[in-house]
Amino acid sequence: MNQQAQTFGIGEDVDSWKTVMLIYNSALKEVGTKLEILNDEFQHVHQYNPIEYIKSRIKSPESIVKKLKRHGCESTISNMTEYINDIAGIRIVCSFISDIYRMAEMIGRQNDLTVVSVKDYIKHPKRSGYKSYHMLVTIPIFLSDRVIDTKVEIQIRTIAMDFWASLEHKIYYKFEGNAPEYISQELRECSGMISMLDAKMLSLNEAVGKTKDEKK
Ligand code: 0O2
């Protein structure tokens, strides 16, 4: 039977909190499995793992309400599914910057995923110094009587970018977004150091690869 896919936030028989959470959780499982398969296949072909680790989470109700407020929207289920893109979020942490783009390309080639948008905060860091590669994708979730295209935000970053982002997140929230300028400035400087570290690690890794090839 061919079922017509319904996009979350448009088809309004997805009305209860529990149903919505069941669907987002299913989307996280589907995308998580896909990523593990890609990583296993990569390991099999290249004897190398591009992914260090994967974390996934469902956004907390408090964060959803806060974000809706920031968007100037009422806290309703339909606003939440329509306007909040990162209710289901997966973070892929890679060793090297080159792995990030490799992963993004592999994800983009998956036929049953639709890439809705991409934000490259590595090439274009945020003013805070934040760096990461974000992909908003939808994945069809097959329920017993309908198919729901569900949004998942994938953040791909290096270990160093993840280290910076999680500390900056803690500091930012301590000051509730109003950190003194010298702290923001120092965080931006730390972000620059992280980029140098990432670049250095990548060049060392490439140098080691070349040495290995020459020995063959
Ligand atoms: P939390 O608590 O991590 O969930 P959009 O509606 O998608 O266009 P949005 O959501 O602001 O607007 O998009 P963006 O910029 O892609 O940010 C999404 C997420 O990226 C954030 O979710 C953070 O997780 C992370 N992020 C973005 N900017 C920063 C930053 O400057 N520092 C840190 N540490 N993380 C950042 P939330 O909901 O804001 O927060």
PDB file of C-alpha atoms and ligand atoms in Angstrom:
ATOM      1  CA  MET A   1       0.000   0.000   0.000  1.00  0.00           C
ATOM      2  CA  ASN A   2       1.345   3.410  -0.918  1.00  0.00           C
ATOM      3  CA  GLN A   3       0.960   5.873   1.892  1.00  0.00           C
ATOM      4  CA  GLN A   4       1.117   9.600   1.290  1.00  0.00           C
ATOM      5  CA  ALA A   5       3.765  11.189   3.512  1.00  0.00           C
ATOM      6  CA  GLN A   6       2.484  13.894   5.776  1.00  0.00           C
ATOM      7  CA  THR A   7       4.865  16.588   6.987  1.00  0.00           C
ATOM      8  CA  PHE A   8       5.005  17.239  10.696  1.00  0.00           C
ATOM      9  CA  GLY A   9       3.413  20.545  11.576  1.00  0.00           C
ATOM     10  CA  ILE A  10       1.063  20.448   8.601  1.00  0.00           C
ATOM     11  CA  GLY A  11      -1.088  17.341   9.134  1.00  0.00           C
ATOM     12  CA  GLU A  12      -2.867  18.088  12.348  1.00  0.00           C
ATOM     13  CA  ASP A  13      -4.054  14.707  13.489  1.00  0.00           C
ATOM     14  CA  VAL A  14      -0.668  14.455  15.226  1.00  0.00           C
ATOM     15  CA  ASP A  15      -2.094  16.172  18.235  1.00  0.00           C
ATOM     16  CA  SER A  16      -1.052  14.651  21.486  1.00  0.00           C
ATOM     17  CA  TRP A  17       2.239  15.265  23.261  1.00  0.00           C
ATOM     18  CA  LYS A  18       2.804  11.520  23.665  1.00  0.00           C
ATOM     19  CA  THR A  19       2.267  10.822  19.949  1.00  0.00           C
ATOM     20  CA  VAL A  20       4.593  13.659  18.985  1.00  0.00           C
ATOM     21  CA  MET A  21       7.313  12.401  21.334  1.00  0.00           C
ATOM     22  CA  LEU A  22       6.896   8.834  20.043  1.00  0.00           C
ATOM     23  CA  ILE A  23       7.439  10.089  16.500  1.00  0.00           C
ATOM     24  CA  TYR A  24      10.507  12.209  17.354  1.00  0.00           C
ATOM     25  CA  ASN A  25      12.008   9.327  19.322  1.00  0.00           C
ATOM     26  CA  SER A  26      11.436   7.024  16.347  1.00  0.00           C
ATOM     27  CA  ALA A  27      13.152   9.548  14.081  1.00  0.00           C
ATOM     28  CA  LEU A  28      16.180   9.615  16.394  1.00  0.00           C
ATOM     29  CA  LYS A  29      16.366   5.808  16.300  1.00  0.00           C
ATOM     30  CA  GLU A  30      16.113   5.727  12.494  1.00  0.00           C
ATOM     31  CA  VAL A  31      18.805   8.365  11.936  1.00  0.00           C
ATOM     32  CA  GLY A  32      21.016   6.890  14.684  1.00  0.00           C
ATOM     33  CA  THR A  33      20.920   3.460  13.023  1.00  0.00           C
ATOM     34  CA  LYS A  34      21.719   4.958   9.641  1.00  0.00           C
ATOM     35  CA  LEU A  35      24.765   6.728  11.063  1.00  0.00           C
ATOM     36  CA  GLU A  36      26.017   3.564  12.746  1.00  0.00           C
ATOM     37  CA  ILE A  37      25.687   1.661   9.470  1.00  0.00           C
ATOM     38  CA  LEU A  38      27.617   4.368   7.604  1.00  0.00           C
ATOM     39  CA  ASN A  39      30.339   4.299  10.245  1.00  0.00           C
ATOM     40  CA  ASP A  40      30.568   0.469  10.169  1.00  0.00           C
ATOM     41  CA  GLU A  41      30.726   0.436   6.380  1.00  0.00           C
ATOM     42  CA  PHE A  42      33.435   3.108   6.404  1.00  0.00           C
ATOM     43  CA  GLN A  43      35.419   1.089   8.931  1.00  0.00           C
ATOM     44  CA  HIS A  44      34.985  -2.010   6.766  1.00  0.00           C
ATOM     45  CA  VAL A  45      36.161  -0.308   3.557  1.00  0.00           C
ATOM     46  CA  HIS A  46      38.820   2.080   4.880  1.00  0.00           C
ATOM     47  CA  GLN A  47      39.794   0.478   8.229  1.00  0.00           C
ATOM     48  CA  TYR A  48      39.039   3.825   9.838  1.00  0.00           C
ATOM     49  CA  ASN A  49      36.167   5.282  11.907  1.00  0.00           C
ATOM     50  CA  PRO A  50      35.158   8.846  10.954  1.00  0.00           C
ATOM     51  CA  ILE A  51      32.862   9.033  13.991  1.00  0.00           C
ATOM     52  CA  GLU A  52      34.313   9.257  17.508  1.00  0.00           C
ATOM     53  CA  TYR A  53      30.906   9.218  19.167  1.00  0.00           C
ATOM     54  CA  ILE A  54      27.250  10.075  18.649  1.00  0.00           C
ATOM     55  CA  LYS A  55      24.910  11.704  21.153  1.00  0.00           C
ATOM     56  CA  SER A  56      21.196  12.130  20.680  1.00  0.00           C
ATOM     57  CA  ARG A  57      18.558  13.932  22.676  1.00  0.00           C
ATOM     58  CA  ILE A  58      14.985  15.135  22.634  1.00  0.00           C
ATOM     59  CA  LYS A  59      14.719  18.820  23.528  1.00  0.00           C
ATOM     60  CA  SER A  60      13.263  19.368  26.983  1.00  0.00           C
ATOM     61  CA  PRO A  61       9.737  20.837  27.243  1.00  0.00           C
ATOM     62  CA  GLU A  62      11.222  23.909  29.051  1.00  0.00           C
ATOM     63  CA  SER A  63      13.670  24.546  26.196  1.00  0.00           C
ATOM     64  CA  ILE A  64      10.894  24.104  23.618  1.00  0.00           C
ATOM     65  CA  VAL A  65       8.688  26.647  25.387  1.00  0.00           C
ATOM     66  CA  LYS A  66      11.634  29.095  25.770  1.00  0.00           C
ATOM     67  CA  LYS A  67      12.481  28.817  22.068  1.00  0.00           C
ATOM     68  CA  LEU A  68       8.839  29.304  21.008  1.00  0.00           C
ATOM     69  CA  LYS A  69       8.747  32.440  23.152  1.00  0.00           C
ATOM     70  CA  ARG A  70      11.943  33.663  21.453  1.00  0.00           C
ATOM     71  CA  HIS A  71      10.193  33.143  18.088  1.00  0.00           C
ATOM     72  CA  GLY A  72       7.183  35.052  19.428  1.00  0.00           C
ATOM     73  CA  CYS A  73       4.932  31.980  19.165  1.00  0.00           C
ATOM     74  CA  GLU A  74       2.349  30.537  21.491  1.00  0.00           C
ATOM     75  CA  SER A  75       3.224  27.210  23.114  1.00  0.00           C
ATOM     76  CA  THR A  76       1.094  24.838  21.055  1.00  0.00           C
ATOM     77  CA  ILE A  77       1.928  21.440  19.613  1.00  0.00           C
ATOM     78  CA  SER A  78       1.433  22.650  16.064  1.00  0.00           C
ATOM     79  CA  ASN A  79       3.767  25.657  16.582  1.00  0.00           C
ATOM     80  CA  MET A  80       6.318  23.364  18.157  1.00  0.00           C
ATOM     81  CA  THR A  81       6.368  20.883  15.258  1.00  0.00           C
ATOM     82  CA  GLU A  82       6.313  23.680  12.703  1.00  0.00           C
ATOM     83  CA  TYR A  83       8.819  26.171  14.105  1.00  0.00           C
ATOM     84  CA  ILE A  84      11.232  24.214  16.291  1.00  0.00           C
ATOM     85  CA  ASN A  85      13.666  22.343  14.093  1.00  0.00           C
ATOM     86  CA  ASP A  86      15.808  20.742  16.756  1.00  0.00           C
ATOM     87  CA  ILE A  87      13.295  18.862  18.934  1.00  0.00           C
ATOM     88  CA  ALA A  88      15.058  15.690  17.813  1.00  0.00           C
ATOM     89  CA  GLY A  89      18.795  16.343  17.738  1.00  0.00           C
ATOM     90  CA  ILE A  90      21.772  14.160  16.931  1.00  0.00           C
ATOM     91  CA  ARG A  91      25.352  15.247  17.468  1.00  0.00           C
ATOM     92  CA  ILE A  92      28.121  13.467  15.593  1.00  0.00           C
ATOM     93  CA  VAL A  93      31.578  14.062  16.988  1.00  0.00           C
ATOM     94  CA  CYS A  94      34.440  13.387  14.570  1.00  0.00           C
ATOM     95  CA  SER A  95      38.218  13.393  14.970  1.00  0.00           C
ATOM     96  CA  PHE A  96      39.131  15.655  12.063  1.00  0.00           C
ATOM     97  CA  ILE A  97      37.479  18.475  10.109  1.00  0.00           C
ATOM     98  CA  SER A  98      37.772  16.398   6.919  1.00  0.00           C
ATOM     99  CA  ASP A  99      35.614  13.709   8.589  1.00  0.00           C
ATOM    100  CA  ILE A 100      32.834  16.247   9.128  1.00  0.00           C
ATOM    101  CA  TYR A 101      32.489  16.974   5.409  1.00  0.00           C
ATOM    102  CA  ARG A 102      32.845  13.263   4.584  1.00  0.00           C
ATOM    103  CA  MET A 103      29.968  12.455   6.979  1.00  0.00           C
ATOM    104  CA  ALA A 104      27.828  15.300   5.630  1.00  0.00           C
ATOM    105  CA  GLU A 105      28.307  14.013   2.085  1.00  0.00           C
ATOM    106  CA  MET A 106      27.414  10.441   3.082  1.00  0.00           C
ATOM    107  CA  ILE A 107      24.279  11.667   4.889  1.00  0.00           C
ATOM    108  CA  GLY A 108      23.267  13.778   1.882  1.00  0.00           C
ATOM    109  CA  ARG A 109      23.470  10.689  -0.370  1.00  0.00           C
ATOM    110  CA  GLN A 110      20.916   8.694   1.684  1.00  0.00           C
ATOM    111  CA  ASN A 111      17.848   8.396  -0.547  1.00  0.00           C
ATOM    112  CA  ASP A 112      15.284   8.182   2.212  1.00  0.00           C
ATOM    113  CA  LEU A 113      16.533  11.304   3.983  1.00  0.00           C
ATOM    114  CA  THR A 114      15.653  14.763   2.725  1.00  0.00           C
ATOM    115  CA  VAL A 115      18.148  17.500   3.473  1.00  0.00           C
ATOM    116  CA  VAL A 116      16.023  20.572   4.173  1.00  0.00           C
ATOM    117  CA  SER A 117      18.846  22.995   4.972  1.00  0.00           C
ATOM    118  CA  VAL A 118      22.516  23.184   5.855  1.00  0.00           C
ATOM    119  CA  LYS A 119      24.283  25.735   8.071  1.00  0.00           C
ATOM    120  CA  ASP A 120      28.058  25.623   7.849  1.00  0.00           C
ATOM    121  CA  TYR A 121      29.216  27.348  11.027  1.00  0.00           C
ATOM    122  CA  ILE A 122      32.738  26.012  10.376  1.00  0.00           C
ATOM    123  CA  LYS A 123      33.258  28.112   7.253  1.00  0.00           C
ATOM    124  CA  HIS A 124      31.064  30.870   8.738  1.00  0.00           C
ATOM    125  CA  PRO A 125      31.398  30.742  12.569  1.00  0.00           C
ATOM    126  CA  LYS A 126      28.824  32.474  14.742  1.00  0.00           C
ATOM    127  CA  ARG A 127      29.765  35.747  16.447  1.00  0.00           C
ATOM    128  CA  SER A 128      30.165  33.805  19.700  1.00  0.00           C
ATOM    129  CA  GLY A 129      32.918  31.726  18.048  1.00  0.00           C
ATOM    130  CA  TYR A 130      30.603  28.703  17.722  1.00  0.00           C
ATOM    131  CA  LYS A 131      31.662  26.217  15.040  1.00  0.00           C
ATOM    132  CA  SER A 132      29.751  23.177  13.893  1.00  0.00           C
ATOM    133  CA  TYR A 133      28.122  21.839  10.708  1.00  0.00           C
ATOM    134  CA  HIS A 134      24.319  21.678  10.984  1.00  0.00           C
ATOM    135  CA  MET A 135      22.012  19.694   8.711  1.00  0.00           C
ATOM    136  CA  LEU A 136      18.250  19.798   9.042  1.00  0.00           C
ATOM    137  CA  VAL A 137      16.852  16.589   7.558  1.00  0.00           C
ATOM    138  CA  THR A 138      13.498  14.878   7.449  1.00  0.00           C
ATOM    139  CA  ILE A 139      13.007  11.152   7.688  1.00  0.00           C
ATOM    140  CA  PRO A 140       9.757   9.286   6.989  1.00  0.00           C
ATOM    141  CA  ILE A 141       8.348   7.541  10.050  1.00  0.00           C
ATOM    142  CA  PHE A 142       6.028   4.694   9.074  1.00  0.00           C
ATOM    143  CA  LEU A 143       3.151   4.370  11.545  1.00  0.00           C
ATOM    144  CA  SER A 144       0.405   1.757  11.158  1.00  0.00           C
ATOM    145  CA  ASP A 145      -1.864   4.067   9.165  1.00  0.00           C
ATOM    146  CA  ARG A 146       0.278   6.969   7.945  1.00  0.00           C
ATOM    147  CA  VAL A 147       3.752   8.180   7.194  1.00  0.00           C
ATOM    148  CA  ILE A 148       5.080  11.285   8.943  1.00  0.00           C
ATOM    149  CA  ASP A 149       8.118  13.139   7.594  1.00  0.00           C
ATOM    150  CA  THR A 150       9.895  14.126  10.780  1.00  0.00           C
ATOM    151  CA  LYS A 151      12.583  16.765  11.313  1.00  0.00           C
ATOM    152  CA  VAL A 152      15.916  15.893  12.893  1.00  0.00           C
ATOM    153  CA  GLU A 153      18.759  18.369  13.395  1.00  0.00           C
ATOM    154  CA  ILE A 154      22.166  16.808  12.878  1.00  0.00           C
ATOM    155  CA  GLN A 155      25.144  18.706  14.318  1.00  0.00           C
ATOM    156  CA  ILE A 156      28.542  17.504  13.145  1.00  0.00           C
ATOM    157  CA  ARG A 157      31.704  18.795  14.837  1.00  0.00           C
ATOM    158  CA  THR A 158      35.197  17.806  15.943  1.00  0.00           C
ATOM    159  CA  ILE A 159      36.080  16.794  19.510  1.00  0.00           C
ATOM    160  CA  ALA A 160      37.718  20.197  19.964  1.00  0.00           C
ATOM    161  CA  MET A 161      34.635  22.089  18.693  1.00  0.00           C
ATOM    162  CA  ASP A 162      32.453  19.982  20.991  1.00  0.00           C
ATOM    163  CA  PHE A 163      34.696  20.773  23.960  1.00  0.00           C
ATOM    164  CA  TRP A 164      34.442  24.513  23.222  1.00  0.00           C
ATOM    165  CA  ALA A 165      30.667  24.431  22.610  1.00  0.00           C
ATOM    166  CA  SER A 166      29.803  22.560  25.774  1.00  0.00           C
ATOM    167  CA  LEU A 167      31.886  24.876  27.981  1.00  0.00           C
ATOM    168  CA  GLU A 168      30.621  27.991  26.221  1.00  0.00           C
ATOM    169  CA  HIS A 169      27.064  26.699  26.655  1.00  0.00           C
ATOM    170  CA  LYS A 170      27.612  26.375  30.428  1.00  0.00           C
ATOM    171  CA  ILE A 171      29.157  29.845  30.734  1.00  0.00           C
ATOM    172  CA  TYR A 172      26.505  31.413  28.496  1.00  0.00           C
ATOM    173  CA  TYR A 173      23.672  29.976  30.537  1.00  0.00           C
ATOM    174  CA  LYS A 174      25.317  30.997  33.829  1.00  0.00           C
ATOM    175  CA  PHE A 175      25.093  34.586  32.596  1.00  0.00           C
ATOM    176  CA  GLU A 176      21.715  33.976  30.941  1.00  0.00           C
ATOM    177  CA  GLY A 177      23.080  35.329  27.681  1.00  0.00           C
ATOM    178  CA  ASN A 178      24.529  38.513  29.209  1.00  0.00           C
ATOM    179  CA  ALA A 179      28.152  37.534  29.714  1.00  0.00           C
ATOM    180  CA  PRO A 180      30.504  40.509  30.259  1.00  0.00           C
ATOM    181  CA  GLU A 181      32.219  41.566  27.022  1.00  0.00           C
ATOM    182  CA  TYR A 182      35.694  40.430  28.188  1.00  0.00           C
ATOM    183  CA  ILE A 183      34.367  36.898  28.692  1.00  0.00           C
ATOM    184  CA  SER A 184      32.746  36.821  25.245  1.00  0.00           C
ATOM    185  CA  GLN A 185      36.014  38.136  23.807  1.00  0.00           C
ATOM    186  CA  GLU A 186      38.068  35.434  25.563  1.00  0.00           C
ATOM    187  CA  LEU A 187      35.644  32.736  24.423  1.00  0.00           C
ATOM    188  CA  ARG A 188      36.100  33.952  20.831  1.00  0.00           C
ATOM    189  CA  GLU A 189      39.879  33.767  21.346  1.00  0.00           C
ATOM    190  CA  CYS A 190      39.529  30.200  22.686  1.00  0.00           C
ATOM    191  CA  SER A 191      37.502  29.350  19.587  1.00  0.00           C
ATOM    192  CA  GLY A 192      40.436  30.584  17.460  1.00  0.00           C
ATOM    193  CA  MET A 193      42.814  28.335  19.432  1.00  0.00           C
ATOM    194  CA  ILE A 194      40.485  25.376  18.909  1.00  0.00           C
ATOM    195  CA  SER A 195      40.578  26.016  15.142  1.00  0.00           C
ATOM    196  CA  MET A 196      44.379  26.083  15.181  1.00  0.00           C
ATOM    197  CA  LEU A 197      44.409  22.816  17.104  1.00  0.00           C
ATOM    198  CA  ASP A 198      41.999  21.197  14.639  1.00  0.00           C
ATOM    199  CA  ALA A 199      44.107  22.379  11.685  1.00  0.00           C
ATOM    200  CA  LYS A 200      47.310  21.092  13.301  1.00  0.00           C
ATOM    201  CA  MET A 201      45.804  17.683  14.127  1.00  0.00           C
ATOM    202  CA  LEU A 202      44.503  17.362  10.571  1.00  0.00           C
ATOM    203  CA  SER A 203      47.901  18.160   9.053  1.00  0.00           C
ATOM    204  CA  LEU A 204      49.634  15.724  11.434  1.00  0.00           C
ATOM    205  CA  ASN A 205      47.147  13.023  10.473  1.00  0.00           C
ATOM    206  CA  GLU A 206      47.770  13.690   6.768  1.00  0.00           C
ATOM    207  CA  ALA A 207      51.543  13.583   7.328  1.00  0.00           C
ATOM    208  CA  VAL A 208      51.232  10.210   9.103  1.00  0.00           C
ATOM    209  CA  GLY A 209      49.045   8.921   6.225  1.00  0.00           C
ATOM    210  CA  LYS A 210      51.709   9.934   3.665  1.00  0.00           C
ATOM    211  CA  THR A 211      54.490   8.254   5.661  1.00  0.00           C
ATOM    212  CA  LYS A 212      52.453   5.047   5.821  1.00  0.00           C
ATOM    213  CA  ASP A 213      51.820   5.166   2.031  1.00  0.00           C
ATOM    214  CA  GLU A 214      55.551   5.657   1.317  1.00  0.00           C
ATOM    215  CA  LYS A 215      56.414   2.589   3.424  1.00  0.00           C
ATOM    216  CA  LYS A 216      54.035   0.344   1.411  1.00  0.00           C
TER     217      LYS A 216
HETATM  218  P1  0O2 B   1      20.302  23.905  23.123  1.00  0.00           P
HETATM  219  O1  0O2 B   1      20.069  24.152  24.575  1.00  0.00           O
HETATM  220  O2  0O2 B   1      21.686  23.403  22.826  1.00  0.00           O
HETATM  221  O3  0O2 B   1      19.244  23.018  22.493  1.00  0.00           O
HETATM  222  P2  0O2 B   1      16.590  27.901  13.625  1.00  0.00           P
HETATM  223  O4  0O2 B   1      15.178  28.035  14.108  1.00  0.00           O
HETATM  224  O5  0O2 B   1      17.022  26.452  13.558  1.00  0.00           O
HETATM  225  O6  0O2 B   1      16.902  28.649  12.377  1.00  0.00           O
HETATM  226  P3  0O2 B   1      18.364  28.081  15.790  1.00  0.00           P
HETATM  227  O7  0O2 B   1      17.732  26.920  16.485  1.00  0.00           O
HETATM  228  O8  0O2 B   1      18.907  29.180  16.658  1.00  0.00           O
HETATM  229  O9  0O2 B   1      17.413  28.672  14.723  1.00  0.00           O
HETATM  230  O10 0O2 B   1      19.495  27.467  14.866  1.00  0.00           O
HETATM  231  P4  0O2 B   1      21.023  27.270  15.065  1.00  0.00           P
HETATM  232  O11 0O2 B   1      21.750  28.553  15.019  1.00  0.00           O
HETATM  233  O12 0O2 B   1      21.377  26.273  14.009  1.00  0.00           O
HETATM  234  O13 0O2 B   1      21.220  26.687  16.547  1.00  0.00           O
HETATM  235  C1  0O2 B   1      20.721  25.438  16.910  1.00  0.00           C
HETATM  236  C2  0O2 B   1      21.547  24.850  18.017  1.00  0.00           C
HETATM  237  O14 0O2 B   1      22.961  24.979  17.739  1.00  0.00           O
HETATM  238  C3  0O2 B   1      21.390  25.496  19.386  1.00  0.00           C
HETATM  239  O15 0O2 B   1      20.228  25.022  20.006  1.00  0.00           O
HETATM  240  C4  0O2 B   1      22.673  25.021  20.085  1.00  0.00           C
HETATM  241  O16 0O2 B   1      22.602  23.654  20.446  1.00  0.00           O
HETATM  242  C5  0O2 B   1      23.698  25.154  18.959  1.00  0.00           C
HETATM  243  N1  0O2 B   1      24.272  26.506  18.977  1.00  0.00           N
HETATM  244  C6  0O2 B   1      24.016  27.520  18.125  1.00  0.00           C
HETATM  245  N2  0O2 B   1      24.749  28.604  18.433  1.00  0.00           N
HETATM  246  C7  0O2 B   1      25.495  28.276  19.514  1.00  0.00           C
HETATM  247  C8  0O2 B   1      26.481  28.994  20.307  1.00  0.00           C
HETATM  248  O17 0O2 B   1      26.810  30.160  20.071  1.00  0.00           O
HETATM  249  N3  0O2 B   1      27.054  28.295  21.346  1.00  0.00           N
HETATM  250  C9  0O2 B   1      26.725  27.008  21.637  1.00  0.00           C
HETATM  251  N4  0O2 B   1      27.347  26.417  22.667  1.00  0.00           N
HETATM  252  N5  0O2 B   1      25.797  26.314  20.920  1.00  0.00           N
HETATM  253  C10 0O2 B   1      25.188  26.941  19.873  1.00  0.00           C
HETATM  254  P5  0O2 B   1      19.544  25.871  21.166  1.00  0.00           P
HETATM  255  O18 0O2 B   1      18.087  25.542  21.155  1.00  0.00           O
HETATM  256  O19 0O2 B   1      19.870  27.341  21.029  1.00  0.00           O
HETATM  257  O20 0O2 B   1      20.205  25.364  22.501  1.00  0.00           O
END
